[in-house]
Short mmCIF file of N, CA, C and O in Angstrom, two decimals:
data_model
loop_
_atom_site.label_atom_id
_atom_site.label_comp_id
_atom_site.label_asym_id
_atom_site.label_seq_id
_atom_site.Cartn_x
_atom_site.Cartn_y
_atom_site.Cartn_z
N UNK A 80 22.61 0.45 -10.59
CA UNK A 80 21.62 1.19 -11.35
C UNK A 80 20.73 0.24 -12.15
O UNK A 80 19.56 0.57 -12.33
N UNK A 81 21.17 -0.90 -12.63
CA UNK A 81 20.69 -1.89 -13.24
C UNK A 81 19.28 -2.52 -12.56
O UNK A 81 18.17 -2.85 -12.98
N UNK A 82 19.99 -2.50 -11.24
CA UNK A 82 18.79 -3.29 -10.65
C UNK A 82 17.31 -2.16 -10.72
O UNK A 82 16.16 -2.59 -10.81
N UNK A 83 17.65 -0.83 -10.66
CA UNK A 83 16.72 0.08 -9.92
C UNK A 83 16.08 -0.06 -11.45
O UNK A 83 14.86 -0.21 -11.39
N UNK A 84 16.69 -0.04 -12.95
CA UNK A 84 15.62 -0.21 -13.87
C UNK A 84 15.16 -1.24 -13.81
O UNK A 84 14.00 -1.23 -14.24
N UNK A 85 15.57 -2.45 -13.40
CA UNK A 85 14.86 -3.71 -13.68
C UNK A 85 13.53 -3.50 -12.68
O UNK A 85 12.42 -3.80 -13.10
N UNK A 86 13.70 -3.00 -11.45
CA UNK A 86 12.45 -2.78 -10.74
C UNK A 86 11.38 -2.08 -11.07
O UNK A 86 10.22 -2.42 -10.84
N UNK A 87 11.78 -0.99 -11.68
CA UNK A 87 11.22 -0.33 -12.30
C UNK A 87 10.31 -0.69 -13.78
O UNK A 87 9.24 -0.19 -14.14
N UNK A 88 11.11 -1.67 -14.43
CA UNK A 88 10.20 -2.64 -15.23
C UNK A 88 9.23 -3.19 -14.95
O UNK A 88 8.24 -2.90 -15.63
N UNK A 89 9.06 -4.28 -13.77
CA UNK A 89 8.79 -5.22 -13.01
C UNK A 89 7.61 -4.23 -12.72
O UNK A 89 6.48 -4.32 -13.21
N UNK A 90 8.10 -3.14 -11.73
CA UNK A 90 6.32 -2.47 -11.59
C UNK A 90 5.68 -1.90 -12.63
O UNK A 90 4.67 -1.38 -12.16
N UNK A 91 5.73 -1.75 -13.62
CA UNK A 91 5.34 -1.14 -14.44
C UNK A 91 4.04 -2.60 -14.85
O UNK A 91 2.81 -2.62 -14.71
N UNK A 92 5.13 -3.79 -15.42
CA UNK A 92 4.59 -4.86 -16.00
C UNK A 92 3.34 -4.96 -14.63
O UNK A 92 2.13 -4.84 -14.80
N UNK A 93 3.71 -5.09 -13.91
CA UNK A 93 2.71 -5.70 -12.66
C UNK A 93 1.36 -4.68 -13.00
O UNK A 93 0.19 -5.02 -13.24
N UNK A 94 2.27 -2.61 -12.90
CA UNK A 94 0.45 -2.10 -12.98
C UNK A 94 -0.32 -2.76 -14.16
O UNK A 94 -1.47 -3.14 -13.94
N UNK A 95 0.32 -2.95 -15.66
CA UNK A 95 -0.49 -3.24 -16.68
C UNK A 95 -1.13 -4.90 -16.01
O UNK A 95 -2.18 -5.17 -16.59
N UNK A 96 -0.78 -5.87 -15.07
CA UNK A 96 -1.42 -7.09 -15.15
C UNK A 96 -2.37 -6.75 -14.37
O UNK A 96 -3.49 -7.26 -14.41
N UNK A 97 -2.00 -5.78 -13.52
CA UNK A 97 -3.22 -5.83 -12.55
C UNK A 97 -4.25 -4.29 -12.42
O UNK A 97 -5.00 -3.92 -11.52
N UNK A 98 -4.00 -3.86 -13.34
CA UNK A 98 -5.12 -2.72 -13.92
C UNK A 98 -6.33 -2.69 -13.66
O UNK A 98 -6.73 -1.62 -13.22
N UNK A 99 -7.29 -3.73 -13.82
CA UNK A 99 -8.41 -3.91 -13.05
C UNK A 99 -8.61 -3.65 -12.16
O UNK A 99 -9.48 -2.85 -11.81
N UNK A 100 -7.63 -4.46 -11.29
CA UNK A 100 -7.69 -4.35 -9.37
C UNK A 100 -7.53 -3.01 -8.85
O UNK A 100 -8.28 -2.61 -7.96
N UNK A 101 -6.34 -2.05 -9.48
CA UNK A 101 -6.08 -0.99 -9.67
C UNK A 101 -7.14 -0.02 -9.73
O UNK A 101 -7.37 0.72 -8.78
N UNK A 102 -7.97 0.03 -11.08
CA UNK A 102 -9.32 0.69 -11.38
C UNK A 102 -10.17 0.47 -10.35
O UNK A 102 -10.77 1.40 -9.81
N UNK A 103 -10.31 -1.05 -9.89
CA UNK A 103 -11.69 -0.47 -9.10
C UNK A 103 -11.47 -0.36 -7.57
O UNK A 103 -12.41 -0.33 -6.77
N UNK A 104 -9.91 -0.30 -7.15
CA UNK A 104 -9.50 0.13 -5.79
C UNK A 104 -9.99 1.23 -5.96
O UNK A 104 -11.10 1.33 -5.45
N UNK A 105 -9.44 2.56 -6.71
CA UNK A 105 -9.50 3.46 -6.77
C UNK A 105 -10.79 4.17 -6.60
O UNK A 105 -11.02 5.15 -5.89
N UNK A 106 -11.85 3.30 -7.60
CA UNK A 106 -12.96 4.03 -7.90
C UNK A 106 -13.68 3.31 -6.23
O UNK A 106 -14.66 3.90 -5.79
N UNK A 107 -13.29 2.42 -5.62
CA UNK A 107 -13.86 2.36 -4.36
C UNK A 107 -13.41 2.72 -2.92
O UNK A 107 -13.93 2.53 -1.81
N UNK A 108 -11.97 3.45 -3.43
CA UNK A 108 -11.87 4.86 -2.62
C UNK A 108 -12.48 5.53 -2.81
O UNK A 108 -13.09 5.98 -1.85
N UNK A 109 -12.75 6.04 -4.05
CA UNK A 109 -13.60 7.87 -5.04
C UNK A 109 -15.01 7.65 -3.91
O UNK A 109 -15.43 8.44 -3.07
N UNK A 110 -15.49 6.32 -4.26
CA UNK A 110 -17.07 6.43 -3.75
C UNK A 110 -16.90 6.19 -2.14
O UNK A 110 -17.92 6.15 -1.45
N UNK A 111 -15.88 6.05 -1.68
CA UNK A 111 -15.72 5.93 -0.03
C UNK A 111 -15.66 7.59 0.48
O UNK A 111 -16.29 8.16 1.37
N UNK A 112 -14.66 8.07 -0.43
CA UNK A 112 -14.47 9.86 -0.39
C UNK A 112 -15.82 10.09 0.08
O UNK A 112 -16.28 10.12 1.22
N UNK A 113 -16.56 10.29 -1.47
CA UNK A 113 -17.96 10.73 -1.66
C UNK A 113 -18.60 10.22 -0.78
O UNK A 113 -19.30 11.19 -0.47
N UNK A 114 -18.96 9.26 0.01
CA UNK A 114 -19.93 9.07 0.60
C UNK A 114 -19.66 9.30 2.17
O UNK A 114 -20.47 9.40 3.10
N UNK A 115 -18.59 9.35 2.17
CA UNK A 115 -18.40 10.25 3.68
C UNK A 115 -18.04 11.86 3.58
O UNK A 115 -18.02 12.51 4.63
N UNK A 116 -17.84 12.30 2.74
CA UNK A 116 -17.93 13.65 2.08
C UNK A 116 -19.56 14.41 1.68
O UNK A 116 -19.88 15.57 1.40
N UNK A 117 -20.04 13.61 1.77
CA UNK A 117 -21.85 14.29 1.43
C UNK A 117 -22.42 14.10 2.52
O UNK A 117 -23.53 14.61 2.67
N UNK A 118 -21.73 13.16 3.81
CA UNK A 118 -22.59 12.54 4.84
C UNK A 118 -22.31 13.98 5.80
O UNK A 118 -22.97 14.16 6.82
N UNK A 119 -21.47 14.77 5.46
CA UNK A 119 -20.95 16.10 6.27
C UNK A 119 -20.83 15.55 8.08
O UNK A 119 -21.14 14.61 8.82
N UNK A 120 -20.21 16.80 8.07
CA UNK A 120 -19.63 16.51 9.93
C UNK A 120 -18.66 15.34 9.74
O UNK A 120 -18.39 14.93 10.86
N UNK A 121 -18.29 14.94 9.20
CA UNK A 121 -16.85 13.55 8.83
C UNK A 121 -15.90 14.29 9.85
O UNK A 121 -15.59 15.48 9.75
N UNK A 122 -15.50 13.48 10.78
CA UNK A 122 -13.98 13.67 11.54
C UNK A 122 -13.11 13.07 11.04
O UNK A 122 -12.65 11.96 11.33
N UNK A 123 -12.58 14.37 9.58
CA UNK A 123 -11.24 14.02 8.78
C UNK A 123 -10.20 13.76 9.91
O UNK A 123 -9.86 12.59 10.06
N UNK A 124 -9.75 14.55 10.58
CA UNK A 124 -8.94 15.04 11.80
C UNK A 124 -8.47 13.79 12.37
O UNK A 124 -7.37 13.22 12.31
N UNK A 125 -9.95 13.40 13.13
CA UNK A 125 -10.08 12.38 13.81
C UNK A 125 -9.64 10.88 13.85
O UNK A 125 -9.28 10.11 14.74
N UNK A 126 -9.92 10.76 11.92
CA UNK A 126 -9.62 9.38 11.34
C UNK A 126 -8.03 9.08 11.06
O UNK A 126 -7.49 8.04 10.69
N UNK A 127 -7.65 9.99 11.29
CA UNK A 127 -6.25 10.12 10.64
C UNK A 127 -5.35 9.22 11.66
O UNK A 127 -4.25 8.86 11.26
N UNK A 128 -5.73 8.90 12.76
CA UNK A 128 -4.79 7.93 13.67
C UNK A 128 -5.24 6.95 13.54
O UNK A 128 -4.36 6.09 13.63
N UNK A 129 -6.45 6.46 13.33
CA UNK A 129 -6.84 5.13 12.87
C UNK A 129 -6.38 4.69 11.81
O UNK A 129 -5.87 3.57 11.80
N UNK A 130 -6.43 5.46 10.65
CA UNK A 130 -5.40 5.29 9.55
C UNK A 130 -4.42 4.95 9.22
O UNK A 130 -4.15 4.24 8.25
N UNK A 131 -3.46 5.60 10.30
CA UNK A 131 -1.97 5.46 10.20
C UNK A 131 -1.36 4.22 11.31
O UNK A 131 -0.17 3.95 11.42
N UNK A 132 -2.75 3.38 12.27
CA UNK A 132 -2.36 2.15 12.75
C UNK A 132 -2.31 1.43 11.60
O UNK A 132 -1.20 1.04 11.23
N UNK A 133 -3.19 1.19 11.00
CA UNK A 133 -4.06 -0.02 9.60
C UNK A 133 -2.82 0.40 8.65
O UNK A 133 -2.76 -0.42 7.73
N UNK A 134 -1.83 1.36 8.53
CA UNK A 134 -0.94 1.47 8.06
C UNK A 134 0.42 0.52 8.21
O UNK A 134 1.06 -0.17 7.41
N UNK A 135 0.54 0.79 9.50
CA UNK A 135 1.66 0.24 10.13
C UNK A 135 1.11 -1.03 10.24
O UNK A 135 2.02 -1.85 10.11
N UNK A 136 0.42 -1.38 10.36
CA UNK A 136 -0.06 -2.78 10.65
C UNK A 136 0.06 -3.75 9.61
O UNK A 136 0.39 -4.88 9.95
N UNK A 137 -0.13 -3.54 8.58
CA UNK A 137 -0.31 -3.49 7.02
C UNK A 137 0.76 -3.69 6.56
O UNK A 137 1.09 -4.82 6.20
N UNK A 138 1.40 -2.85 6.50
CA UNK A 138 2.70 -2.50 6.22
C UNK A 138 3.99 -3.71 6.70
O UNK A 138 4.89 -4.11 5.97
N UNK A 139 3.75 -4.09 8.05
CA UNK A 139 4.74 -5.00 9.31
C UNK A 139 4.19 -5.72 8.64
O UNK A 139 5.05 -6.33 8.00
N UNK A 140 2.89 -6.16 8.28
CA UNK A 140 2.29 -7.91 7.78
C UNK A 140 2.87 -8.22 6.99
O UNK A 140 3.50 -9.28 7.03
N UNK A 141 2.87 -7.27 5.80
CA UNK A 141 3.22 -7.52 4.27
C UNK A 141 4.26 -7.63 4.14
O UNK A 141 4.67 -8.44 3.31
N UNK A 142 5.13 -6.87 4.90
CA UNK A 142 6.76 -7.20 5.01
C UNK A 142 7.57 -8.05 5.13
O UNK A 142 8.61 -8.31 4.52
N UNK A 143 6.80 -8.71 6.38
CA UNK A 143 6.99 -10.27 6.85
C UNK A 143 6.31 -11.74 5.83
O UNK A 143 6.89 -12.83 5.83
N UNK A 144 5.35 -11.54 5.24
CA UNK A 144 4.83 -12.69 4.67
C UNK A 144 5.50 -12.73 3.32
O UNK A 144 6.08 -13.67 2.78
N UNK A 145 5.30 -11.60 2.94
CA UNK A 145 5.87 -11.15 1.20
C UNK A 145 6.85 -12.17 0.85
O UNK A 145 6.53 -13.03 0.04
N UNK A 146 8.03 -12.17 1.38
CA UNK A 146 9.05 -12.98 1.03
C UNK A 146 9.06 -14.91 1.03
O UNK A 146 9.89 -15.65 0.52
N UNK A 147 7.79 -15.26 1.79
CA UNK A 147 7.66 -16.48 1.54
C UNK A 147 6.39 -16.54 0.49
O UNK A 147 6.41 -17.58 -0.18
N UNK A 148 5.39 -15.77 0.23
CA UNK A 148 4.26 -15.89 -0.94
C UNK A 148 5.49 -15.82 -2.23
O UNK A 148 5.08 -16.33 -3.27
N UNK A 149 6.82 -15.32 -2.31
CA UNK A 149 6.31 -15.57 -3.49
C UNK A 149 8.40 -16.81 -3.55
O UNK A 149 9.46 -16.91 -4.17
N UNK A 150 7.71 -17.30 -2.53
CA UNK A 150 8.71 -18.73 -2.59
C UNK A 150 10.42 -17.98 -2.15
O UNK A 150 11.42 -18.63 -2.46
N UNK A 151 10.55 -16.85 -1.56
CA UNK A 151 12.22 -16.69 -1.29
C UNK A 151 11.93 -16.62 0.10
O UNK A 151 10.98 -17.06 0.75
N UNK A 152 13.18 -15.85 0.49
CA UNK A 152 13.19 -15.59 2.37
C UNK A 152 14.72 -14.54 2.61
O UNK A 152 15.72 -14.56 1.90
N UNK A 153 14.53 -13.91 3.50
CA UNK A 153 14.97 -13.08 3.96
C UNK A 153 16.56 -13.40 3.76
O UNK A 153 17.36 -12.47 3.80
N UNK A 154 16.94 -14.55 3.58
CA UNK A 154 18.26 -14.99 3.68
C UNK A 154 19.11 -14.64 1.86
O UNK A 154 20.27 -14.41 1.52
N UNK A 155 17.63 -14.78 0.99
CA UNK A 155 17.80 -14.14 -0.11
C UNK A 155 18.52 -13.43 -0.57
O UNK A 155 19.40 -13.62 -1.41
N UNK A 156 17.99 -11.95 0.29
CA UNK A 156 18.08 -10.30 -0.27
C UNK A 156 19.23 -10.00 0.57
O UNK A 156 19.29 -9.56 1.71
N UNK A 157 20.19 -10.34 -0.31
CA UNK A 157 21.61 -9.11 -0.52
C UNK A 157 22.03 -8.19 -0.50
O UNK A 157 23.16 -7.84 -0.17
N UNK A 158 20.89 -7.44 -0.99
CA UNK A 158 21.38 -6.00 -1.83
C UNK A 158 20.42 -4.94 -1.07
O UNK A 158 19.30 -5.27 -0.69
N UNK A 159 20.81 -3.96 -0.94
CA UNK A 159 20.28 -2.95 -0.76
C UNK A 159 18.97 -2.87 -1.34
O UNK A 159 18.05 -2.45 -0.63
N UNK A 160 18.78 -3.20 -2.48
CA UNK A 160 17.60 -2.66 -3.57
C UNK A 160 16.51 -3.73 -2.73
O UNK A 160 15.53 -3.51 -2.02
N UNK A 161 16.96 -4.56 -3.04
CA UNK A 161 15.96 -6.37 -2.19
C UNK A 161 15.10 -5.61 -1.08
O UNK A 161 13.88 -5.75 -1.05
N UNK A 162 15.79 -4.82 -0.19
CA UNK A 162 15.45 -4.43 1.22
C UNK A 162 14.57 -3.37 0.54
O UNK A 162 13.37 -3.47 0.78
N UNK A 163 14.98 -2.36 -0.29
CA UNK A 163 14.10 -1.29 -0.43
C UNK A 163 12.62 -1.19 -1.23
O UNK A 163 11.58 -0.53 -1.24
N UNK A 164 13.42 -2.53 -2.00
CA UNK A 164 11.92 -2.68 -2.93
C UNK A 164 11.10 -3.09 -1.79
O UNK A 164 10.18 -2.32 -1.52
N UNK A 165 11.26 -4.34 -0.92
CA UNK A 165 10.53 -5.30 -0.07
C UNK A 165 9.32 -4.14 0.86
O UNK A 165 8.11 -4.24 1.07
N UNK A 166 10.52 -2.90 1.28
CA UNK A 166 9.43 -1.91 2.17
C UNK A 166 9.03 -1.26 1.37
O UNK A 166 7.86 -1.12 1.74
N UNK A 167 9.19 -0.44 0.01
CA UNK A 167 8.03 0.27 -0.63
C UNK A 167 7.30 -1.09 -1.06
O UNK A 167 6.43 -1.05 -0.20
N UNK A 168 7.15 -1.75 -1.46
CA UNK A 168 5.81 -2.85 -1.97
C UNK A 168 4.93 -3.01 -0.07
O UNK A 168 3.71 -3.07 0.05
N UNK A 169 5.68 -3.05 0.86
CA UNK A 169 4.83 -3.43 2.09
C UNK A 169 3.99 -2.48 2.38
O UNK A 169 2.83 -2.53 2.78
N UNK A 170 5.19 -0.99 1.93
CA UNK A 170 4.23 0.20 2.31
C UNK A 170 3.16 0.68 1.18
O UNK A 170 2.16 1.30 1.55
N UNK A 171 3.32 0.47 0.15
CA UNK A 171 2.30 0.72 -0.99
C UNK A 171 0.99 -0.20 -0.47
O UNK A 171 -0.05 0.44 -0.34
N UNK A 172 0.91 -1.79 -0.12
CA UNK A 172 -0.31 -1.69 0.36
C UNK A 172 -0.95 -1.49 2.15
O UNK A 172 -2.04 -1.83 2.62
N UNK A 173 0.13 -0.87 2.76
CA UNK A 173 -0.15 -0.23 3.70
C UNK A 173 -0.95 1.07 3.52
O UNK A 173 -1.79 1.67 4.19
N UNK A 174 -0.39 1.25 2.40
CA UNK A 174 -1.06 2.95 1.83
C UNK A 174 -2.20 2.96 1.48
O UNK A 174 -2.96 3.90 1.73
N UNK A 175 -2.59 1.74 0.72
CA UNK A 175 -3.58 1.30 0.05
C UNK A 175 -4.87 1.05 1.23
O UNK A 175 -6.03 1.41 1.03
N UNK A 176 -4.40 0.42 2.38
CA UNK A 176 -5.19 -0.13 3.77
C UNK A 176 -5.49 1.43 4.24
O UNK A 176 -6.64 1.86 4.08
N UNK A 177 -4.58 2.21 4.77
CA UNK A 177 -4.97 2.81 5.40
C UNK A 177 -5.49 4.19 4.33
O UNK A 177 -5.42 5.15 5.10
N UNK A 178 -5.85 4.62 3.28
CA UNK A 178 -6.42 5.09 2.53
C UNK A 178 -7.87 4.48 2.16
O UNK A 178 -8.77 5.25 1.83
N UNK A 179 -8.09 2.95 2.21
CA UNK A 179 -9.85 2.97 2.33
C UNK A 179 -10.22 2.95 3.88
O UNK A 179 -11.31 3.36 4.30
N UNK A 180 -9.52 2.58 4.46
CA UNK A 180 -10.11 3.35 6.20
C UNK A 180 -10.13 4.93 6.33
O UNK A 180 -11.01 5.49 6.98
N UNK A 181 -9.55 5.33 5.96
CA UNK A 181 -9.79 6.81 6.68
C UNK A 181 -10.96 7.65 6.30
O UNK A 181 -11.21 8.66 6.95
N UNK A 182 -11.85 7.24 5.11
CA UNK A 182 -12.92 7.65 4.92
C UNK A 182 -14.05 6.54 5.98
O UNK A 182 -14.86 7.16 6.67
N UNK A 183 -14.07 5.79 6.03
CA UNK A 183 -14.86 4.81 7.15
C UNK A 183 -14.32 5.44 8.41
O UNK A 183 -15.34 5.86 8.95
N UNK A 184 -13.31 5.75 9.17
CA UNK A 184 -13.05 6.34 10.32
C UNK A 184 -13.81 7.72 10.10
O UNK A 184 -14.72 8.05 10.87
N UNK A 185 -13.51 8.33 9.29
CA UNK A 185 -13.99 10.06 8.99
C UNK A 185 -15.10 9.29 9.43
O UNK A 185 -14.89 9.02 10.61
N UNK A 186 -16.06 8.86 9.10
CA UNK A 186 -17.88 8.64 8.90
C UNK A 186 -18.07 8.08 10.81
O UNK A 186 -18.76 8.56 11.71
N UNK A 187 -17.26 7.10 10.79
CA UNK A 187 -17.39 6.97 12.45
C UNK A 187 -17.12 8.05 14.06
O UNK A 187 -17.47 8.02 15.24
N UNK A 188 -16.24 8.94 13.10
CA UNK A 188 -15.72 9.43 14.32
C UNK A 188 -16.20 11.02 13.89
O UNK A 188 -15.32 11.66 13.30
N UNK A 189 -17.44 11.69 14.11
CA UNK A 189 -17.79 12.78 13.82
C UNK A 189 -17.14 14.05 13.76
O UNK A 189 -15.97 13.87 14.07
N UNK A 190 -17.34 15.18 13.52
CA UNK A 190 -16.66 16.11 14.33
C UNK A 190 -17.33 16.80 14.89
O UNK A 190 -18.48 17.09 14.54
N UNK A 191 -16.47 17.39 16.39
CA UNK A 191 -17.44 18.13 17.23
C UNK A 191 -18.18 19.05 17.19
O UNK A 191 -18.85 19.35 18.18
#
């Protein structure tokens, strides 16, 4: 249980360092929304498999590199938690990837 608060620290500290990056991801999703949202005819539908590659893709990268950026390696992580944190952090910016594509796919891929 120890570990799951200490992680839980750890992200917390991280959103407050990186708050900025945070703010203007967001606000350059909001204006990705909006601007394929006013452009009308958007193939929401459509984008949604393009999305969920740039996901997985994303996701497998970050998984794999993560552990040497920040100086450990797979031989490391022991514990259960090691493994679980490692895939929610891969998949959070998988989420992140495939959430500013799917408004750029919507805008490319019309609907009929």
């Amino acid at each position: 249980m120890y570990e799951i608060w200490l992680t839980l620290n750890i992200l917390f500290e991280l959103a407050l360092q990186y708050l900025p990056a945070v703010v203007a991801i967001a606000a350059l999703w909001l204006a990705l929304m909006g601007v394929a949202a006013s452009r009308g005819n958007a193939g929401w539908c459509k984008a949604v498999k393009p999305a969920l590659v740039v996901f997985v893709v994303v996701t497998a990268i970050t998984f794999f590199i993560t552990p040497g950026m920040t100086r450990s390696s797979f031989a490391n992580m022991g514990y259960w938690v090691d493994w679980g944190n490692l895939f929610l952090y891969a998949a959070g910016f998988g989420g992140v990837a495939a959430a500013l594509v799917w408004p750029l796919a919507a805008m490319m891929r019309r609907a009929g």
